[in-house]
Amino acid sequence: MARVLVVLGLAASSVMVAGCDEVFTAGGVTTVTPLFASITARDVRDLDPGESLRVELDGVYPTVFEFDGRGGAIDFRRIEIAAPDVEPISMHIWLAREAPIYGIDFANAPGARFRLANDRTAASLGIGESGGSEPRSCEPFDIVELDELVAVLFVTEAC
Protein backbone atom coordinates (compact mmCIF):
# COMPACT_ATOMS: atom_id res chain seq x y z
CA MET A 1 0.00 0.00 0.00
CA ALA A 2 1.34 3.42 -0.93
CA ARG A 3 2.17 5.87 1.82
CA VAL A 4 1.54 9.58 1.29
CA LEU A 5 3.57 12.17 3.15
CA VAL A 6 1.63 15.39 3.56
CA VAL A 7 3.71 18.48 2.98
CA LEU A 8 2.61 21.52 4.97
CA GLY A 9 -0.44 19.77 6.37
CA LEU A 10 -1.31 20.27 10.02
CA ALA A 11 0.74 17.23 10.98
CA ALA A 12 3.59 17.93 8.57
CA SER A 13 7.05 17.67 10.01
CA SER A 14 8.88 18.99 6.97
CA VAL A 15 7.66 22.59 6.92
CA MET A 16 10.43 24.88 5.86
CA VAL A 17 10.07 28.60 6.22
CA ALA A 18 12.61 29.96 3.77
CA GLY A 19 12.76 33.66 3.22
CA CYS A 20 9.04 34.16 3.72
CA ASP A 21 9.12 35.43 7.26
CA GLU A 22 7.33 38.53 6.06
CA VAL A 23 3.94 39.09 7.59
CA PHE A 24 1.08 38.64 5.15
CA THR A 25 -1.19 41.67 5.04
CA ALA A 26 -4.57 42.23 3.47
CA GLY A 27 -6.15 45.65 3.35
CA GLY A 28 -3.53 46.99 5.75
CA VAL A 29 -4.48 44.47 8.43
CA THR A 30 -1.86 41.94 9.48
CA THR A 31 -3.21 38.43 9.23
CA VAL A 32 -0.72 35.56 9.05
CA THR A 33 2.70 34.54 7.77
CA PRO A 34 2.27 32.26 4.75
CA LEU A 35 3.66 28.74 4.92
CA PHE A 36 6.41 28.14 2.37
CA ALA A 37 8.01 24.87 1.25
CA SER A 38 10.48 24.06 -1.48
CA ILE A 39 10.45 20.71 -3.27
CA THR A 40 13.41 19.50 -5.33
CA ALA A 41 14.23 16.36 -7.29
CA ARG A 42 16.30 15.18 -4.32
CA ASP A 43 13.31 15.45 -1.96
CA VAL A 44 11.34 13.11 -4.21
CA ARG A 45 14.30 10.76 -4.80
CA ASP A 46 14.79 10.41 -1.05
CA LEU A 47 11.28 9.00 -0.57
CA ASP A 48 11.02 5.32 0.27
CA PRO A 49 9.57 3.01 -2.42
CA GLY A 50 5.80 3.38 -2.49
CA GLU A 51 5.88 6.78 -0.76
CA SER A 52 4.69 10.00 -2.32
CA LEU A 53 4.36 13.63 -1.29
CA ARG A 54 1.06 15.49 -1.12
CA VAL A 55 1.00 19.24 -1.55
CA GLU A 56 -2.12 20.62 0.04
CA LEU A 57 -3.34 23.85 -1.48
CA ASP A 58 -7.03 23.31 -0.78
CA GLY A 59 -7.12 25.12 2.56
CA VAL A 60 -7.66 28.78 3.38
CA TYR A 61 -4.30 29.37 5.11
CA PRO A 62 -1.90 31.10 2.66
CA THR A 63 0.44 28.35 1.47
CA VAL A 64 3.20 28.43 -1.16
CA PHE A 65 5.09 25.51 -2.72
CA GLU A 66 8.15 26.22 -4.82
CA PHE A 67 9.18 23.43 -7.20
CA ASP A 68 12.86 23.81 -8.03
CA GLY A 69 14.07 21.62 -10.89
CA ARG A 70 17.39 23.39 -11.36
CA GLY A 71 19.21 20.51 -9.62
CA GLY A 72 17.45 17.84 -11.70
CA ALA A 73 14.02 16.98 -13.04
CA ILE A 74 11.33 16.46 -10.39
CA ASP A 75 9.34 13.23 -10.71
CA PHE A 76 5.83 14.70 -10.49
CA ARG A 77 4.33 11.19 -10.64
CA ARG A 78 5.36 10.81 -6.96
CA ILE A 79 3.62 14.00 -5.89
CA GLU A 80 -0.12 14.42 -5.31
CA ILE A 81 -1.79 17.81 -5.36
CA ALA A 82 -4.87 18.74 -3.39
CA ALA A 83 -6.43 21.78 -5.07
CA PRO A 84 -9.74 23.50 -4.29
CA ASP A 85 -12.83 21.63 -5.47
CA VAL A 86 -10.76 18.73 -6.88
CA GLU A 87 -10.00 15.33 -5.39
CA PRO A 88 -6.26 14.84 -4.78
CA ILE A 89 -4.64 13.95 -8.09
CA SER A 90 -1.19 13.04 -9.33
CA MET A 91 0.68 16.25 -9.97
CA HIS A 92 1.95 14.76 -13.23
CA ILE A 93 -1.65 14.45 -14.46
CA TRP A 94 -2.66 17.86 -13.07
CA LEU A 95 0.28 19.58 -14.79
CA ALA A 96 -0.43 17.78 -18.07
CA ARG A 97 -4.03 19.00 -17.89
CA GLU A 98 -3.01 22.62 -17.20
CA ALA A 99 -0.26 22.82 -19.88
CA PRO A 100 -2.55 22.80 -22.93
CA ILE A 101 -4.96 25.28 -21.35
CA TYR A 102 -2.31 27.87 -20.57
CA GLY A 103 0.51 26.89 -22.93
CA ILE A 104 2.87 26.18 -20.04
CA ASP A 105 4.82 22.93 -19.86
CA PHE A 106 5.82 22.85 -16.19
CA ALA A 107 6.75 19.19 -16.04
CA ASN A 108 9.00 18.98 -19.09
CA ALA A 109 10.92 22.25 -18.91
CA PRO A 110 14.55 21.45 -18.08
CA GLY A 111 15.61 23.29 -14.96
CA ALA A 112 12.06 24.51 -14.43
CA ARG A 113 11.28 26.49 -11.32
CA PHE A 114 7.81 27.63 -10.37
CA ARG A 115 5.56 28.24 -7.40
CA LEU A 116 2.01 27.16 -6.74
CA ALA A 117 -0.02 28.90 -4.07
CA ASN A 118 -3.55 29.29 -2.86
CA ASP A 119 -3.13 33.05 -2.43
CA ARG A 120 -1.87 35.57 -5.01
CA THR A 121 -0.14 37.88 -2.54
CA ALA A 122 1.57 35.02 -0.72
CA ALA A 123 2.73 33.55 -4.06
CA SER A 124 4.71 36.65 -4.94
CA LEU A 125 6.31 37.35 -1.55
CA GLY A 126 10.07 37.83 -1.74
CA ILE A 127 10.21 38.14 -5.53
CA GLY A 128 11.52 41.29 -7.13
CA GLU A 129 11.43 43.26 -3.90
CA SER A 130 14.19 45.54 -2.69
CA GLY A 131 15.68 45.07 0.73
CA GLY A 132 17.84 48.09 1.47
CA SER A 133 19.97 48.94 -1.55
CA GLU A 134 20.16 45.43 -3.05
CA PRO A 135 17.32 43.73 -4.92
CA ARG A 136 16.32 40.39 -3.38
CA SER A 137 15.67 38.89 -6.79
CA CYS A 138 16.16 40.06 -10.34
CA GLU A 139 14.50 37.13 -12.04
CA PRO A 140 11.73 37.86 -14.54
CA PHE A 141 8.53 36.15 -13.50
CA ASP A 142 4.93 35.85 -14.55
CA ILE A 143 1.88 35.16 -12.38
CA VAL A 144 -1.05 33.18 -13.78
CA GLU A 145 -4.26 31.75 -12.32
CA LEU A 146 -4.58 27.97 -12.64
CA ASP A 147 -7.53 25.88 -11.48
CA GLU A 148 -8.27 28.23 -8.54
CA LEU A 149 -4.55 28.34 -7.69
CA VAL A 150 -1.88 30.92 -8.43
CA ALA A 151 1.27 29.97 -10.31
CA VAL A 152 4.44 32.04 -10.34
CA LEU A 153 6.59 31.15 -13.31
CA PHE A 154 10.26 32.03 -13.16
CA VAL A 155 10.79 32.77 -16.85
CA THR A 156 14.59 32.69 -16.87
CA GLU A 157 17.46 32.73 -14.49
CA ALA A 158 18.37 36.36 -15.02
CA CYS A 159 21.16 36.64 -12.46
PDB file of C-alpha atoms in Angstrom:
ATOM      1  CA  MET A   1       0.000   0.000   0.000  1.00  0.00           C
ATOM      2  CA  ALA A   2       1.337   3.421  -0.931  1.00  0.00           C
ATOM      3  CA  ARG A   3       2.167   5.874   1.817  1.00  0.00           C
ATOM      4  CA  VAL A   4       1.536   9.575   1.293  1.00  0.00           C
ATOM      5  CA  LEU A   5       3.566  12.172   3.147  1.00  0.00           C
ATOM      6  CA  VAL A   6       1.629  15.393   3.556  1.00  0.00           C
ATOM      7  CA  VAL A   7       3.712  18.481   2.981  1.00  0.00           C
ATOM      8  CA  LEU A   8       2.613  21.523   4.966  1.00  0.00           C
ATOM      9  CA  GLY A   9      -0.437  19.773   6.366  1.00  0.00           C
ATOM     10  CA  LEU A  10      -1.314  20.275  10.019  1.00  0.00           C
ATOM     11  CA  ALA A  11       0.745  17.233  10.982  1.00  0.00           C
ATOM     12  CA  ALA A  12       3.587  17.927   8.575  1.00  0.00           C
ATOM     13  CA  SER A  13       7.054  17.674  10.007  1.00  0.00           C
ATOM     14  CA  SER A  14       8.884  18.993   6.972  1.00  0.00           C
ATOM     15  CA  VAL A  15       7.657  22.586   6.919  1.00  0.00           C
ATOM     16  CA  MET A  16      10.429  24.882   5.857  1.00  0.00           C
ATOM     17  CA  VAL A  17      10.072  28.597   6.220  1.00  0.00           C
ATOM     18  CA  ALA A  18      12.608  29.962   3.773  1.00  0.00           C
ATOM     19  CA  GLY A  19      12.761  33.663   3.217  1.00  0.00           C
ATOM     20  CA  CYS A  20       9.037  34.164   3.718  1.00  0.00           C
ATOM     21  CA  ASP A  21       9.119  35.435   7.264  1.00  0.00           C
ATOM     22  CA  GLU A  22       7.331  38.531   6.057  1.00  0.00           C
ATOM     23  CA  VAL A  23       3.939  39.087   7.586  1.00  0.00           C
ATOM     24  CA  PHE A  24       1.083  38.640   5.149  1.00  0.00           C
ATOM     25  CA  THR A  25      -1.194  41.671   5.037  1.00  0.00           C
ATOM     26  CA  ALA A  26      -4.569  42.228   3.466  1.00  0.00           C
ATOM     27  CA  GLY A  27      -6.146  45.655   3.352  1.00  0.00           C
ATOM     28  CA  GLY A  28      -3.528  46.989   5.754  1.00  0.00           C
ATOM     29  CA  VAL A  29      -4.480  44.468   8.428  1.00  0.00           C
ATOM     30  CA  THR A  30      -1.856  41.938   9.484  1.00  0.00           C
ATOM     31  CA  THR A  31      -3.210  38.428   9.227  1.00  0.00           C
ATOM     32  CA  VAL A  32      -0.716  35.555   9.051  1.00  0.00           C
ATOM     33  CA  THR A  33       2.702  34.542   7.773  1.00  0.00           C
ATOM     34  CA  PRO A  34       2.268  32.265   4.746  1.00  0.00           C
ATOM     35  CA  LEU A  35       3.656  28.741   4.916  1.00  0.00           C
ATOM     36  CA  PHE A  36       6.407  28.140   2.372  1.00  0.00           C
ATOM     37  CA  ALA A  37       8.006  24.867   1.250  1.00  0.00           C
ATOM     38  CA  SER A  38      10.483  24.058  -1.479  1.00  0.00           C
ATOM     39  CA  ILE A  39      10.452  20.709  -3.274  1.00  0.00           C
ATOM     40  CA  THR A  40      13.413  19.503  -5.329  1.00  0.00           C
ATOM     41  CA  ALA A  41      14.234  16.357  -7.286  1.00  0.00           C
ATOM     42  CA  ARG A  42      16.295  15.183  -4.324  1.00  0.00           C
ATOM     43  CA  ASP A  43      13.309  15.446  -1.962  1.00  0.00           C
ATOM     44  CA  VAL A  44      11.340  13.109  -4.210  1.00  0.00           C
ATOM     45  CA  ARG A  45      14.299  10.760  -4.802  1.00  0.00           C
ATOM     46  CA  ASP A  46      14.787  10.411  -1.045  1.00  0.00           C
ATOM     47  CA  LEU A  47      11.278   8.995  -0.574  1.00  0.00           C
ATOM     48  CA  ASP A  48      11.016   5.316   0.266  1.00  0.00           C
ATOM     49  CA  PRO A  49       9.570   3.012  -2.415  1.00  0.00           C
ATOM     50  CA  GLY A  50       5.801   3.384  -2.485  1.00  0.00           C
ATOM     51  CA  GLU A  51       5.879   6.776  -0.765  1.00  0.00           C
ATOM     52  CA  SER A  52       4.687  10.004  -2.321  1.00  0.00           C
ATOM     53  CA  LEU A  53       4.358  13.633  -1.287  1.00  0.00           C
ATOM     54  CA  ARG A  54       1.057  15.492  -1.119  1.00  0.00           C
ATOM     55  CA  VAL A  55       0.998  19.244  -1.553  1.00  0.00           C
ATOM     56  CA  GLU A  56      -2.120  20.622   0.045  1.00  0.00           C
ATOM     57  CA  LEU A  57      -3.345  23.847  -1.477  1.00  0.00           C
ATOM     58  CA  ASP A  58      -7.025  23.310  -0.778  1.00  0.00           C
ATOM     59  CA  GLY A  59      -7.118  25.120   2.565  1.00  0.00           C
ATOM     60  CA  VAL A  60      -7.656  28.784   3.383  1.00  0.00           C
ATOM     61  CA  TYR A  61      -4.301  29.371   5.112  1.00  0.00           C
ATOM     62  CA  PRO A  62      -1.895  31.098   2.660  1.00  0.00           C
ATOM     63  CA  THR A  63       0.439  28.352   1.469  1.00  0.00           C
ATOM     64  CA  VAL A  64       3.197  28.426  -1.163  1.00  0.00           C
ATOM     65  CA  PHE A  65       5.091  25.509  -2.720  1.00  0.00           C
ATOM     66  CA  GLU A  66       8.150  26.220  -4.824  1.00  0.00           C
ATOM     67  CA  PHE A  67       9.178  23.428  -7.196  1.00  0.00           C
ATOM     68  CA  ASP A  68      12.858  23.809  -8.031  1.00  0.00           C
ATOM     69  CA  GLY A  69      14.068  21.620 -10.891  1.00  0.00           C
ATOM     70  CA  ARG A  70      17.395  23.390 -11.361  1.00  0.00           C
ATOM     71  CA  GLY A  71      19.209  20.513  -9.622  1.00  0.00           C
ATOM     72  CA  GLY A  72      17.451  17.839 -11.695  1.00  0.00           C
ATOM     73  CA  ALA A  73      14.020  16.985 -13.036  1.00  0.00           C
ATOM     74  CA  ILE A  74      11.334  16.465 -10.388  1.00  0.00           C
ATOM     75  CA  ASP A  75       9.337  13.234 -10.712  1.00  0.00           C
ATOM     76  CA  PHE A  76       5.828  14.704 -10.493  1.00  0.00           C
ATOM     77  CA  ARG A  77       4.330  11.189 -10.636  1.00  0.00           C
ATOM     78  CA  ARG A  78       5.362  10.808  -6.962  1.00  0.00           C
ATOM     79  CA  ILE A  79       3.617  14.000  -5.892  1.00  0.00           C
ATOM     80  CA  GLU A  80      -0.121  14.417  -5.308  1.00  0.00           C
ATOM     81  CA  ILE A  81      -1.788  17.805  -5.356  1.00  0.00           C
ATOM     82  CA  ALA A  82      -4.873  18.735  -3.392  1.00  0.00           C
ATOM     83  CA  ALA A  83      -6.429  21.778  -5.066  1.00  0.00           C
ATOM     84  CA  PRO A  84      -9.739  23.500  -4.288  1.00  0.00           C
ATOM     85  CA  ASP A  85     -12.829  21.628  -5.472  1.00  0.00           C
ATOM     86  CA  VAL A  86     -10.765  18.733  -6.875  1.00  0.00           C
ATOM     87  CA  GLU A  87     -10.003  15.332  -5.385  1.00  0.00           C
ATOM     88  CA  PRO A  88      -6.258  14.839  -4.780  1.00  0.00           C
ATOM     89  CA  ILE A  89      -4.644  13.950  -8.090  1.00  0.00           C
ATOM     90  CA  SER A  90      -1.187  13.038  -9.331  1.00  0.00           C
ATOM     91  CA  MET A  91       0.680  16.252  -9.974  1.00  0.00           C
ATOM     92  CA  HIS A  92       1.952  14.763 -13.225  1.00  0.00           C
ATOM     93  CA  ILE A  93      -1.650  14.451 -14.463  1.00  0.00           C
ATOM     94  CA  TRP A  94      -2.664  17.858 -13.075  1.00  0.00           C
ATOM     95  CA  LEU A  95       0.277  19.582 -14.787  1.00  0.00           C
ATOM     96  CA  ALA A  96      -0.433  17.776 -18.071  1.00  0.00           C
ATOM     97  CA  ARG A  97      -4.028  19.005 -17.888  1.00  0.00           C
ATOM     98  CA  GLU A  98      -3.007  22.619 -17.203  1.00  0.00           C
ATOM     99  CA  ALA A  99      -0.262  22.823 -19.876  1.00  0.00           C
ATOM    100  CA  PRO A 100      -2.549  22.800 -22.932  1.00  0.00           C
ATOM    101  CA  ILE A 101      -4.959  25.280 -21.351  1.00  0.00           C
ATOM    102  CA  TYR A 102      -2.307  27.867 -20.571  1.00  0.00           C
ATOM    103  CA  GLY A 103       0.509  26.892 -22.934  1.00  0.00           C
ATOM    104  CA  ILE A 104       2.869  26.182 -20.037  1.00  0.00           C
ATOM    105  CA  ASP A 105       4.816  22.930 -19.856  1.00  0.00           C
ATOM    106  CA  PHE A 106       5.823  22.850 -16.194  1.00  0.00           C
ATOM    107  CA  ALA A 107       6.751  19.193 -16.040  1.00  0.00           C
ATOM    108  CA  ASN A 108       9.000  18.984 -19.095  1.00  0.00           C
ATOM    109  CA  ALA A 109      10.922  22.246 -18.908  1.00  0.00           C
ATOM    110  CA  PRO A 110      14.546  21.447 -18.080  1.00  0.00           C
ATOM    111  CA  GLY A 111      15.612  23.286 -14.964  1.00  0.00           C
ATOM    112  CA  ALA A 112      12.064  24.511 -14.432  1.00  0.00           C
ATOM    113  CA  ARG A 113      11.283  26.494 -11.325  1.00  0.00           C
ATOM    114  CA  PHE A 114       7.811  27.628 -10.366  1.00  0.00           C
ATOM    115  CA  ARG A 115       5.558  28.238  -7.400  1.00  0.00           C
ATOM    116  CA  LEU A 116       2.010  27.157  -6.739  1.00  0.00           C
ATOM    117  CA  ALA A 117      -0.020  28.900  -4.065  1.00  0.00           C
ATOM    118  CA  ASN A 118      -3.551  29.288  -2.856  1.00  0.00           C
ATOM    119  CA  ASP A 119      -3.132  33.048  -2.435  1.00  0.00           C
ATOM    120  CA  ARG A 120      -1.871  35.565  -5.013  1.00  0.00           C
ATOM    121  CA  THR A 121      -0.137  37.878  -2.537  1.00  0.00           C
ATOM    122  CA  ALA A 122       1.571  35.024  -0.718  1.00  0.00           C
ATOM    123  CA  ALA A 123       2.726  33.553  -4.060  1.00  0.00           C
ATOM    124  CA  SER A 124       4.712  36.650  -4.939  1.00  0.00           C
ATOM    125  CA  LEU A 125       6.313  37.352  -1.548  1.00  0.00           C
ATOM    126  CA  GLY A 126      10.066  37.827  -1.743  1.00  0.00           C
ATOM    127  CA  ILE A 127      10.209  38.136  -5.526  1.00  0.00           C
ATOM    128  CA  GLY A 128      11.521  41.294  -7.129  1.00  0.00           C
ATOM    129  CA  GLU A 129      11.432  43.259  -3.897  1.00  0.00           C
ATOM    130  CA  SER A 130      14.188  45.544  -2.689  1.00  0.00           C
ATOM    131  CA  GLY A 131      15.685  45.068   0.726  1.00  0.00           C
ATOM    132  CA  GLY A 132      17.835  48.087   1.468  1.00  0.00           C
ATOM    133  CA  SER A 133      19.968  48.935  -1.548  1.00  0.00           C
ATOM    134  CA  GLU A 134      20.159  45.429  -3.049  1.00  0.00           C
ATOM    135  CA  PRO A 135      17.318  43.729  -4.922  1.00  0.00           C
ATOM    136  CA  ARG A 136      16.317  40.387  -3.382  1.00  0.00           C
ATOM    137  CA  SER A 137      15.671  38.892  -6.792  1.00  0.00           C
ATOM    138  CA  CYS A 138      16.164  40.064 -10.337  1.00  0.00           C
ATOM    139  CA  GLU A 139      14.496  37.125 -12.040  1.00  0.00           C
ATOM    140  CA  PRO A 140      11.734  37.859 -14.537  1.00  0.00           C
ATOM    141  CA  PHE A 141       8.530  36.154 -13.501  1.00  0.00           C
ATOM    142  CA  ASP A 142       4.928  35.849 -14.551  1.00  0.00           C
ATOM    143  CA  ILE A 143       1.884  35.156 -12.384  1.00  0.00           C
ATOM    144  CA  VAL A 144      -1.054  33.182 -13.779  1.00  0.00           C
ATOM    145  CA  GLU A 145      -4.264  31.753 -12.317  1.00  0.00           C
ATOM    146  CA  LEU A 146      -4.584  27.966 -12.643  1.00  0.00           C
ATOM    147  CA  ASP A 147      -7.527  25.882 -11.482  1.00  0.00           C
ATOM    148  CA  GLU A 148      -8.268  28.233  -8.539  1.00  0.00           C
ATOM    149  CA  LEU A 149      -4.546  28.337  -7.693  1.00  0.00           C
ATOM    150  CA  VAL A 150      -1.885  30.918  -8.430  1.00  0.00           C
ATOM    151  CA  ALA A 151       1.275  29.972 -10.311  1.00  0.00           C
ATOM    152  CA  VAL A 152       4.436  32.044 -10.340  1.00  0.00           C
ATOM    153  CA  LEU A 153       6.589  31.148 -13.311  1.00  0.00           C
ATOM    154  CA  PHE A 154      10.259  32.032 -13.163  1.00  0.00           C
ATOM    155  CA  VAL A 155      10.790  32.769 -16.846  1.00  0.00           C
ATOM    156  CA  THR A 156      14.587  32.694 -16.875  1.00  0.00           C
ATOM    157  CA  GLU A 157      17.460  32.725 -14.492  1.00  0.00           C
ATOM    158  CA  ALA A 158      18.367  36.364 -15.020  1.00  0.00           C
ATOM    159  CA  CYS A 159      21.160  36.642 -12.465  1.00  0.00           C
TER     160      CYS A 159
END
